[in-house]
């Protein structure tokens, strides 16, 4: 249910915006994510804010003046991520007496939702008191929101931000609590645009980073994600940040500006490419990393530009955190917005830097606009198989007819994920039919014929994320032992095929390196997939090894 259907949720009743007209949403995670006792909670927040203020004194000479318009902050238990969040909230304190409304956008950890959801609550309660919901602001943004109470009932991502906001902004504060589920960046971006407001409004994006990787790897993974956010590289994937959908919405605003995308008109050029007919300038923004940490750092935050503290245990599974701030600068501001890879604190946003998730495909080149075609084709195939209605121009046959290059031979894999978890993956290693037919068949197989999963249902379809990987031709690797193979592999680039003398065969796409960055682990898991002992150590060429490269196009 989206946009025009909003009045039909909860028997068509939406509360009118006064505290006594709606229910008060009680604290769901007090006593778990933060203290349930009012005094203990105030003491903990003040202690963490003091820590954040001390760090801020070191960082302030490098930061713009004025109140940030938006921040990205973590949402784990305060003992783990509170100091990282406090760094951003210490900065937001500049707005006390000016800021009257906080729009808080978090992900959905418990109840999935399609789109951006508000609730029927007239207020949120924490041990520090009751904070009114600005229902009037929600009503003005109804074109971009749905109403879904269950997704808010036990969700912590928004709730944990409220006590900090109560502390720094005082009793005049109102909030707009939102949960962003499966949604395109522009959908979340449009909700933010509708609620952007002026100096009285701040935007709080709630997100942790990687989850439960060994700390040595987690730091590396998080620093890549931090760099992607800092340089506004869309989209951030939910595997990299649990609040990827809210983050992507904010980045969409930074790249597209404040004009709602749904009001833009699109036309095709003579070359078939699409361009916006609306050429209004994008508002200038200044995005800064403030600090970063993990749950294994005992609350110690590494400021932007500084090295991280020594690890207590590099193999300990941890959760990653970071805080960012965004300033909305005035037109004509003369600040030198130049990107500098050595300066992690500054990124100027002047235009979109949106790329498909891509691995080199050797000599195979594919124009960027083919990403949309391949993803649309995979989705159309699944929709048609599930019997979901579609316009005639959106059927697989129509898409192939409009794009003759899909009739050329090609090999592909189609991968489906749901909330960052694998939901199906089927593919072909070598081209033996047209690329279009290959994608259509594998999309259907990934949805309903992957033996590891139950078939995807019609109701589940909107929760899926789709990735299409186009494979280059496999090339033999002249290695005779496991040791030689592991030394020859290029992590992050090589897809690998292993075949033994009994005909057992398996492959991993290059994307698997994200979960298994160590070559030994990569090979061990692939051997297991082939039905071979994972510790098997061959020395005389008993295993045939081939590598290949792919171009991977992902929705999220």
mmCIF file of N, CA, C and O in Angstrom, residues 235-315:
data_model
loop_
_atom_site.group_PDB
_atom_site.id
_atom_site.type_symbol
_atom_site.label_atom_id
_atom_site.label_comp_id
_atom_site.label_asym_id
_atom_site.label_seq_id
_atom_site.Cartn_x
_atom_site.Cartn_y
_atom_site.Cartn_z
ATOM 1 N N UNK A 235 23.980 3.020 -4.722
ATOM 2 C CA UNK A 235 23.312 2.925 -3.432
ATOM 3 C C UNK A 235 24.202 2.225 -2.408
ATOM 4 O O UNK A 235 25.070 1.433 -2.765
ATOM 5 N N UNK A 236 23.978 2.496 -1.128
ATOM 6 C CA UNK A 236 24.579 1.716 -0.048
ATOM 7 C C UNK A 236 23.740 0.453 0.106
ATOM 8 O O UNK A 236 22.517 0.511 0.130
ATOM 9 N N UNK A 237 24.373 -0.690 0.211
ATOM 10 C CA UNK A 237 23.637 -1.961 0.274
ATOM 11 C C UNK A 237 23.301 -2.303 1.720
ATOM 12 O O UNK A 237 24.096 -2.033 2.622
ATOM 13 N N UNK A 238 22.122 -2.911 1.952
ATOM 14 C CA UNK A 238 21.759 -3.292 3.324
ATOM 15 C C UNK A 238 22.757 -4.223 3.998
ATOM 16 O O UNK A 238 22.805 -4.276 5.238
ATOM 17 N N UNK A 239 23.567 -4.960 3.222
ATOM 18 C CA UNK A 239 24.599 -5.787 3.860
ATOM 19 C C UNK A 239 25.694 -4.933 4.469
ATOM 20 O O UNK A 239 26.434 -5.391 5.341
ATOM 21 N N UNK A 240 25.839 -3.695 4.003
ATOM 22 C CA UNK A 240 26.875 -2.799 4.502
ATOM 23 C C UNK A 240 26.373 -1.891 5.631
ATOM 24 O O UNK A 240 27.170 -1.406 6.423
ATOM 25 N N UNK A 241 25.076 -1.630 5.663
ATOM 26 C CA UNK A 241 24.500 -0.745 6.676
ATOM 27 C C UNK A 241 23.039 -1.126 6.845
ATOM 28 O O UNK A 241 22.296 -1.134 5.862
ATOM 29 N N UNK A 242 22.625 -1.434 8.078
ATOM 30 C CA UNK A 242 21.242 -1.880 8.259
ATOM 31 C C UNK A 242 20.261 -0.750 7.968
ATOM 32 O O UNK A 242 19.096 -1.005 7.659
ATOM 33 N N UNK A 243 20.706 0.494 8.068
ATOM 34 C CA UNK A 243 19.869 1.629 7.709
ATOM 35 C C UNK A 243 20.142 2.134 6.307
ATOM 36 O O UNK A 243 20.055 3.335 6.045
ATOM 37 N N UNK A 244 20.468 1.216 5.397
ATOM 38 C CA UNK A 244 20.818 1.617 4.036
ATOM 39 C C UNK A 244 19.684 2.373 3.353
ATOM 40 O O UNK A 244 19.924 3.354 2.643
ATOM 41 N N UNK A 245 18.441 1.933 3.553
ATOM 42 C CA UNK A 245 17.330 2.621 2.890
ATOM 43 C C UNK A 245 17.202 4.077 3.363
ATOM 44 O O UNK A 245 17.065 4.987 2.543
ATOM 45 N N UNK A 246 17.235 4.351 4.674
ATOM 46 C CA UNK A 246 17.240 5.760 5.092
ATOM 47 C C UNK A 246 18.450 6.537 4.587
ATOM 48 O O UNK A 246 18.325 7.690 4.152
ATOM 49 N N UNK A 247 19.644 5.920 4.656
ATOM 50 C CA UNK A 247 20.846 6.605 4.175
ATOM 51 C C UNK A 247 20.710 6.940 2.696
ATOM 52 O O UNK A 247 20.997 8.061 2.256
ATOM 53 N N UNK A 248 20.254 5.978 1.907
ATOM 54 C CA UNK A 248 20.117 6.220 0.471
ATOM 55 C C UNK A 248 19.121 7.334 0.186
ATOM 56 O O UNK A 248 19.276 8.092 -0.778
ATOM 57 N N UNK A 249 18.081 7.437 1.016
ATOM 58 C CA UNK A 249 17.139 8.539 0.847
ATOM 59 C C UNK A 249 17.793 9.884 1.055
ATOM 60 O O UNK A 249 17.563 10.835 0.290
ATOM 61 N N UNK A 250 18.628 9.995 2.109
ATOM 62 C CA UNK A 250 19.338 11.247 2.350
ATOM 63 C C UNK A 250 20.307 11.550 1.211
ATOM 64 O O UNK A 250 20.378 12.692 0.719
ATOM 65 N N UNK A 251 21.058 10.539 0.767
ATOM 66 C CA UNK A 251 21.996 10.762 -0.333
ATOM 67 C C UNK A 251 21.261 11.154 -1.613
ATOM 68 O O UNK A 251 21.783 11.930 -2.423
ATOM 69 N N UNK A 252 20.066 10.631 -1.799
ATOM 70 C CA UNK A 252 19.267 11.028 -2.960
ATOM 71 C C UNK A 252 18.942 12.518 -2.902
ATOM 72 O O UNK A 252 18.997 13.212 -3.928
ATOM 73 N N UNK A 253 18.605 13.016 -1.712
ATOM 74 C CA UNK A 253 18.344 14.453 -1.569
ATOM 75 C C UNK A 253 19.603 15.251 -1.882
ATOM 76 O O UNK A 253 19.561 16.281 -2.564
ATOM 77 N N UNK A 254 20.746 14.766 -1.393
ATOM 78 C CA UNK A 254 21.988 15.501 -1.610
ATOM 79 C C UNK A 254 22.375 15.554 -3.083
ATOM 80 O O UNK A 254 23.011 16.512 -3.528
ATOM 81 N N UNK A 255 22.005 14.523 -3.838
ATOM 82 C CA UNK A 255 22.395 14.492 -5.247
ATOM 83 C C UNK A 255 21.344 15.096 -6.168
ATOM 84 O O UNK A 255 21.679 15.663 -7.213
ATOM 85 N N UNK A 256 20.076 14.980 -5.811
ATOM 86 C CA UNK A 256 19.005 15.464 -6.686
ATOM 87 C C UNK A 256 18.441 16.812 -6.266
ATOM 88 O O UNK A 256 17.725 17.453 -7.030
ATOM 89 N N UNK A 257 18.702 17.227 -5.039
ATOM 90 C CA UNK A 257 18.144 18.478 -4.565
ATOM 91 C C UNK A 257 16.791 18.294 -3.909
ATOM 92 O O UNK A 257 16.352 17.175 -3.650
ATOM 93 N N UNK A 258 16.109 19.406 -3.647
ATOM 94 C CA UNK A 258 14.894 19.379 -2.842
ATOM 95 C C UNK A 258 13.605 19.355 -3.648
ATOM 96 O O UNK A 258 12.522 19.312 -3.068
ATOM 97 N N UNK A 259 13.672 19.374 -4.967
ATOM 98 C CA UNK A 259 12.459 19.263 -5.767
ATOM 99 C C UNK A 259 12.032 17.808 -5.801
ATOM 100 O O UNK A 259 12.844 16.933 -6.110
ATOM 101 N N UNK A 260 10.778 17.475 -5.484
ATOM 102 C CA UNK A 260 10.334 16.074 -5.484
ATOM 103 C C UNK A 260 10.566 15.411 -6.828
ATOM 104 O O UNK A 260 10.228 15.960 -7.873
ATOM 105 N N UNK A 261 11.145 14.202 -6.803
ATOM 106 C CA UNK A 261 11.446 13.515 -8.055
ATOM 107 C C UNK A 261 10.185 13.117 -8.788
ATOM 108 O O UNK A 261 10.180 13.013 -10.003
ATOM 109 N N UNK A 262 9.091 12.878 -8.081
ATOM 110 C CA UNK A 262 7.873 12.442 -8.763
ATOM 111 C C UNK A 262 7.282 13.540 -9.628
ATOM 112 O O UNK A 262 6.414 13.290 -10.450
ATOM 113 N N UNK A 263 7.715 14.786 -9.448
ATOM 114 C CA UNK A 263 7.204 15.883 -10.256
ATOM 115 C C UNK A 263 8.087 16.163 -11.461
ATOM 116 O O UNK A 263 7.767 16.989 -12.291
ATOM 117 N N UNK A 264 9.219 15.484 -11.539
ATOM 118 C CA UNK A 264 10.085 15.691 -12.685
ATOM 119 C C UNK A 264 9.509 14.962 -13.896
ATOM 120 O O UNK A 264 8.854 13.926 -13.782
ATOM 121 N N UNK A 265 9.751 15.495 -15.058
ATOM 122 C CA UNK A 265 9.352 14.811 -16.282
ATOM 123 C C UNK A 265 10.599 14.273 -16.956
ATOM 124 O O UNK A 265 11.683 14.846 -16.868
ATOM 125 N N UNK A 266 10.448 13.111 -17.617
ATOM 126 C CA UNK A 266 11.569 12.439 -18.261
ATOM 127 C C UNK A 266 11.285 12.354 -19.751
ATOM 128 O O UNK A 266 10.166 12.064 -20.180
ATOM 129 N N UNK A 267 12.273 12.607 -20.562
ATOM 130 C CA UNK A 267 12.092 12.421 -21.989
ATOM 131 C C UNK A 267 13.295 11.664 -22.524
ATOM 132 O O UNK A 267 14.379 11.681 -21.932
ATOM 133 N N UNK A 268 13.113 10.987 -23.629
ATOM 134 C CA UNK A 268 14.203 10.260 -24.259
ATOM 135 C C UNK A 268 14.857 11.144 -25.313
ATOM 136 O O UNK A 268 14.180 11.824 -26.078
ATOM 137 N N UNK A 269 16.183 11.106 -25.338
ATOM 138 C CA UNK A 269 16.918 11.825 -26.359
ATOM 139 C C UNK A 269 16.912 10.995 -27.643
ATOM 140 O O UNK A 269 16.468 9.845 -27.677
ATOM 141 N N UNK A 270 17.459 11.551 -28.696
ATOM 142 C CA UNK A 270 17.484 10.843 -29.971
ATOM 143 C C UNK A 270 18.317 9.574 -29.891
ATOM 144 O O UNK A 270 18.112 8.633 -30.653
ATOM 145 N N UNK A 271 19.266 9.534 -28.952
ATOM 146 C CA UNK A 271 20.106 8.352 -28.802
ATOM 147 C C UNK A 271 19.473 7.298 -27.917
ATOM 148 O O UNK A 271 20.051 6.243 -27.687
ATOM 149 N N UNK A 272 18.273 7.577 -27.387
ATOM 150 C CA UNK A 272 17.598 6.604 -26.536
ATOM 151 C C UNK A 272 17.869 6.778 -25.064
ATOM 152 O O UNK A 272 17.299 6.091 -24.237
ATOM 153 N N UNK A 273 18.761 7.694 -24.694
ATOM 154 C CA UNK A 273 19.059 7.930 -23.296
ATOM 155 C C UNK A 273 18.004 8.837 -22.684
ATOM 156 O O UNK A 273 17.380 9.650 -23.367
ATOM 157 N N UNK A 274 17.808 8.706 -21.369
ATOM 158 C CA UNK A 274 16.827 9.517 -20.685
ATOM 159 C C UNK A 274 17.491 10.702 -20.013
ATOM 160 O O UNK A 274 18.617 10.616 -19.535
ATOM 161 N N UNK A 275 16.791 11.828 -19.991
ATOM 162 C CA UNK A 275 17.314 12.970 -19.266
ATOM 163 C C UNK A 275 16.153 13.721 -18.641
ATOM 164 O O UNK A 275 15.016 13.643 -19.098
ATOM 165 N N UNK A 276 16.415 14.420 -17.532
ATOM 166 C CA UNK A 276 15.372 15.182 -16.858
ATOM 167 C C UNK A 276 15.118 16.489 -17.601
ATOM 168 O O UNK A 276 16.042 17.187 -17.990
ATOM 169 N N UNK A 277 13.841 16.818 -17.747
ATOM 170 C CA UNK A 277 13.519 18.092 -18.366
ATOM 171 C C UNK A 277 13.602 19.218 -17.358
ATOM 172 O O UNK A 277 13.656 20.381 -17.719
ATOM 173 N N UNK A 278 13.610 18.871 -16.060
ATOM 174 C CA UNK A 278 13.716 19.880 -15.015
ATOM 175 C C UNK A 278 15.203 20.137 -14.757
ATOM 176 O O UNK A 278 15.921 19.253 -14.297
ATOM 177 N N UNK A 279 15.678 21.305 -15.062
ATOM 178 C CA UNK A 279 17.096 21.622 -14.930
ATOM 179 C C UNK A 279 17.364 22.556 -13.763
ATOM 180 O O UNK A 279 18.356 23.266 -13.740
ATOM 181 N N UNK A 280 16.478 22.584 -12.762
ATOM 182 C CA UNK A 280 16.683 23.484 -11.628
ATOM 183 C C UNK A 280 17.946 23.101 -10.884
ATOM 184 O O UNK A 280 18.298 21.934 -10.789
ATOM 185 N N UNK A 281 18.686 24.080 -10.353
ATOM 186 C CA UNK A 281 19.954 23.776 -9.694
ATOM 187 C C UNK A 281 19.751 22.984 -8.411
ATOM 188 O O UNK A 281 18.734 23.106 -7.739
ATOM 189 N N UNK A 282 20.733 22.151 -8.093
ATOM 190 C CA UNK A 282 20.705 21.372 -6.869
ATOM 191 C C UNK A 282 21.240 22.226 -5.727
ATOM 192 O O UNK A 282 22.264 22.888 -5.849
ATOM 193 N N UNK A 283 20.530 22.205 -4.608
ATOM 194 C CA UNK A 283 20.976 22.980 -3.457
ATOM 195 C C UNK A 283 22.347 22.482 -2.994
ATOM 196 O O UNK A 283 22.611 21.279 -3.002
ATOM 197 N N UNK A 284 23.234 23.391 -2.602
ATOM 198 C CA UNK A 284 24.557 22.952 -2.154
ATOM 199 C C UNK A 284 24.501 22.387 -0.743
ATOM 200 O O UNK A 284 23.850 22.937 0.140
ATOM 201 N N UNK A 285 25.161 21.263 -0.553
ATOM 202 C CA UNK A 285 25.238 20.623 0.749
ATOM 203 C C UNK A 285 26.699 20.325 1.071
ATOM 204 O O UNK A 285 27.531 20.175 0.186
ATOM 205 N N UNK A 286 26.980 20.212 2.351
ATOM 206 C CA UNK A 286 28.327 19.895 2.815
ATOM 207 C C UNK A 286 28.212 18.717 3.785
ATOM 208 O O UNK A 286 27.664 18.846 4.879
ATOM 209 N N UNK A 287 28.688 17.564 3.346
ATOM 210 C CA UNK A 287 28.586 16.325 4.118
ATOM 211 C C UNK A 287 29.925 16.009 4.761
ATOM 212 O O UNK A 287 30.947 15.978 4.070
ATOM 213 N N UNK A 288 29.931 15.759 6.089
ATOM 214 C CA UNK A 288 31.181 15.495 6.804
ATOM 215 C C UNK A 288 31.068 14.227 7.648
ATOM 216 O O UNK A 288 30.069 14.028 8.358
ATOM 217 N N UNK A 289 32.086 13.393 7.579
ATOM 218 C CA UNK A 289 32.243 12.330 8.564
ATOM 219 C C UNK A 289 32.698 12.957 9.876
ATOM 220 O O UNK A 289 33.578 13.816 9.890
ATOM 221 N N UNK A 290 32.093 12.533 10.987
ATOM 222 C CA UNK A 290 32.506 13.021 12.304
ATOM 223 C C UNK A 290 33.400 12.012 13.016
ATOM 224 O O UNK A 290 34.482 12.359 13.486
ATOM 225 N N UNK A 291 32.935 10.770 13.115
ATOM 226 C CA UNK A 291 33.726 9.768 13.819
ATOM 227 C C UNK A 291 33.202 8.379 13.538
ATOM 228 O O UNK A 291 32.124 8.189 12.973
ATOM 229 N N UNK A 292 33.981 7.355 13.953
ATOM 230 C CA UNK A 292 33.600 5.977 13.687
ATOM 231 C C UNK A 292 34.123 5.078 14.798
ATOM 232 O O UNK A 292 35.102 5.409 15.479
ATOM 233 N N UNK A 293 33.489 3.936 14.981
ATOM 234 C CA UNK A 293 33.889 2.983 16.009
ATOM 235 C C UNK A 293 33.243 1.641 15.713
ATOM 236 O O UNK A 293 32.488 1.492 14.742
ATOM 237 N N UNK A 294 33.519 0.665 16.576
ATOM 238 C CA UNK A 294 32.808 -0.614 16.544
ATOM 239 C C UNK A 294 32.400 -0.960 17.972
ATOM 240 O O UNK A 294 32.857 -0.338 18.939
ATOM 241 N N UNK A 295 31.568 -1.983 18.101
ATOM 242 C CA UNK A 295 31.150 -2.431 19.431
ATOM 243 C C UNK A 295 32.304 -3.008 20.231
ATOM 244 O O UNK A 295 32.183 -3.188 21.447
ATOM 245 N N UNK A 296 33.414 -3.312 19.581
ATOM 246 C CA UNK A 296 34.575 -3.832 20.295
ATOM 247 C C UNK A 296 35.520 -2.760 20.797
ATOM 248 O O UNK A 296 36.546 -3.076 21.424
ATOM 249 N N UNK A 297 35.191 -1.481 20.573
ATOM 250 C CA UNK A 297 36.093 -0.386 20.934
ATOM 251 C C UNK A 297 35.821 0.195 22.319
ATOM 252 O O UNK A 297 36.438 1.205 22.689
ATOM 253 N N UNK A 298 34.890 -0.399 23.065
ATOM 254 C CA UNK A 298 34.587 0.053 24.433
ATOM 255 C C UNK A 298 34.225 1.540 24.500
ATOM 256 O O UNK A 298 34.611 2.249 25.423
ATOM 257 N N UNK A 299 33.500 2.010 23.492
ATOM 258 C CA UNK A 299 33.024 3.391 23.509
ATOM 259 C C UNK A 299 34.022 4.419 23.025
ATOM 260 O O UNK A 299 33.716 5.617 23.018
ATOM 261 N N UNK A 300 35.209 4.001 22.621
ATOM 262 C CA UNK A 300 36.213 4.939 22.118
ATOM 263 C C UNK A 300 35.914 5.240 20.650
ATOM 264 O O UNK A 300 35.796 4.328 19.829
ATOM 265 N N UNK A 301 35.799 6.526 20.311
ATOM 266 C CA UNK A 301 35.446 6.947 18.955
ATOM 267 C C UNK A 301 36.684 7.527 18.267
ATOM 268 O O UNK A 301 37.383 8.370 18.844
ATOM 269 N N UNK A 302 36.947 7.072 17.059
ATOM 270 C CA UNK A 302 38.034 7.628 16.254
ATOM 271 C C UNK A 302 37.477 8.788 15.437
ATOM 272 O O UNK A 302 36.571 8.614 14.622
ATOM 273 N N UNK A 303 38.006 9.991 15.673
ATOM 274 C CA UNK A 303 37.550 11.157 14.927
ATOM 275 C C UNK A 303 37.926 11.042 13.457
ATOM 276 O O UNK A 303 38.895 10.362 13.092
ATOM 277 N N UNK A 304 37.152 11.712 12.611
ATOM 278 C CA UNK A 304 37.460 11.743 11.188
ATOM 279 C C UNK A 304 38.892 12.223 10.974
ATOM 280 O O UNK A 304 39.331 13.201 11.579
ATOM 281 N N UNK A 305 39.616 11.503 10.136
ATOM 282 C CA UNK A 305 41.001 11.866 9.868
ATOM 283 C C UNK A 305 42.000 11.251 10.819
ATOM 284 O O UNK A 305 43.203 11.292 10.564
ATOM 285 N N UNK A 306 41.517 10.660 11.927
ATOM 286 C CA UNK A 306 42.401 10.018 12.895
ATOM 287 C C UNK A 306 42.347 8.509 12.737
ATOM 288 O O UNK A 306 41.359 7.951 12.265
ATOM 289 N N UNK A 307 43.417 7.830 13.153
ATOM 290 C CA UNK A 307 43.437 6.375 13.088
ATOM 291 C C UNK A 307 42.562 5.789 14.184
ATOM 292 O O UNK A 307 42.298 6.421 15.211
ATOM 293 N N UNK A 308 42.111 4.583 13.976
ATOM 294 C CA UNK A 308 41.303 3.892 14.968
ATOM 295 C C UNK A 308 42.173 3.403 16.115
ATOM 296 O O UNK A 308 43.390 3.203 15.943
ATOM 297 N N UNK A 309 41.581 3.164 17.294
ATOM 298 C CA UNK A 309 42.358 2.625 18.408
ATOM 299 C C UNK A 309 42.765 1.181 18.147
ATOM 300 O O UNK A 309 42.203 0.511 17.269
ATOM 301 N N UNK A 310 43.738 0.687 18.914
ATOM 302 C CA UNK A 310 44.159 -0.702 18.780
ATOM 303 C C UNK A 310 42.990 -1.629 19.102
ATOM 304 O O UNK A 310 42.148 -1.335 19.954
ATOM 305 N N UNK A 311 42.936 -2.765 18.408
ATOM 306 C CA UNK A 311 41.845 -3.714 18.615
ATOM 307 C C UNK A 311 42.118 -4.588 19.841
ATOM 308 O O UNK A 311 43.236 -5.065 20.042
ATOM 309 N N UNK A 312 41.091 -4.794 20.637
ATOM 310 C CA UNK A 312 41.219 -5.715 21.767
ATOM 311 C C UNK A 312 41.339 -7.156 21.286
ATOM 312 O O UNK A 312 42.105 -7.942 21.838
ATOM 313 N N UNK A 313 40.562 -7.501 20.257
ATOM 314 C CA UNK A 313 40.581 -8.852 19.702
ATOM 315 C C UNK A 313 40.171 -8.765 18.240
ATOM 316 O O UNK A 313 38.991 -8.604 17.936
ATOM 317 N N UNK A 314 41.122 -8.875 17.297
ATOM 318 C CA UNK A 314 40.791 -8.725 15.869
ATOM 319 C C UNK A 314 39.761 -9.734 15.370
ATOM 320 O O UNK A 314 39.108 -9.496 14.359
ATOM 321 N N UNK A 315 39.623 -10.876 16.066
ATOM 322 C CA UNK A 315 38.700 -11.919 15.617
ATOM 323 C C UNK A 315 37.325 -11.821 16.270
ATOM 324 O O UNK A 315 36.436 -12.618 15.967
#
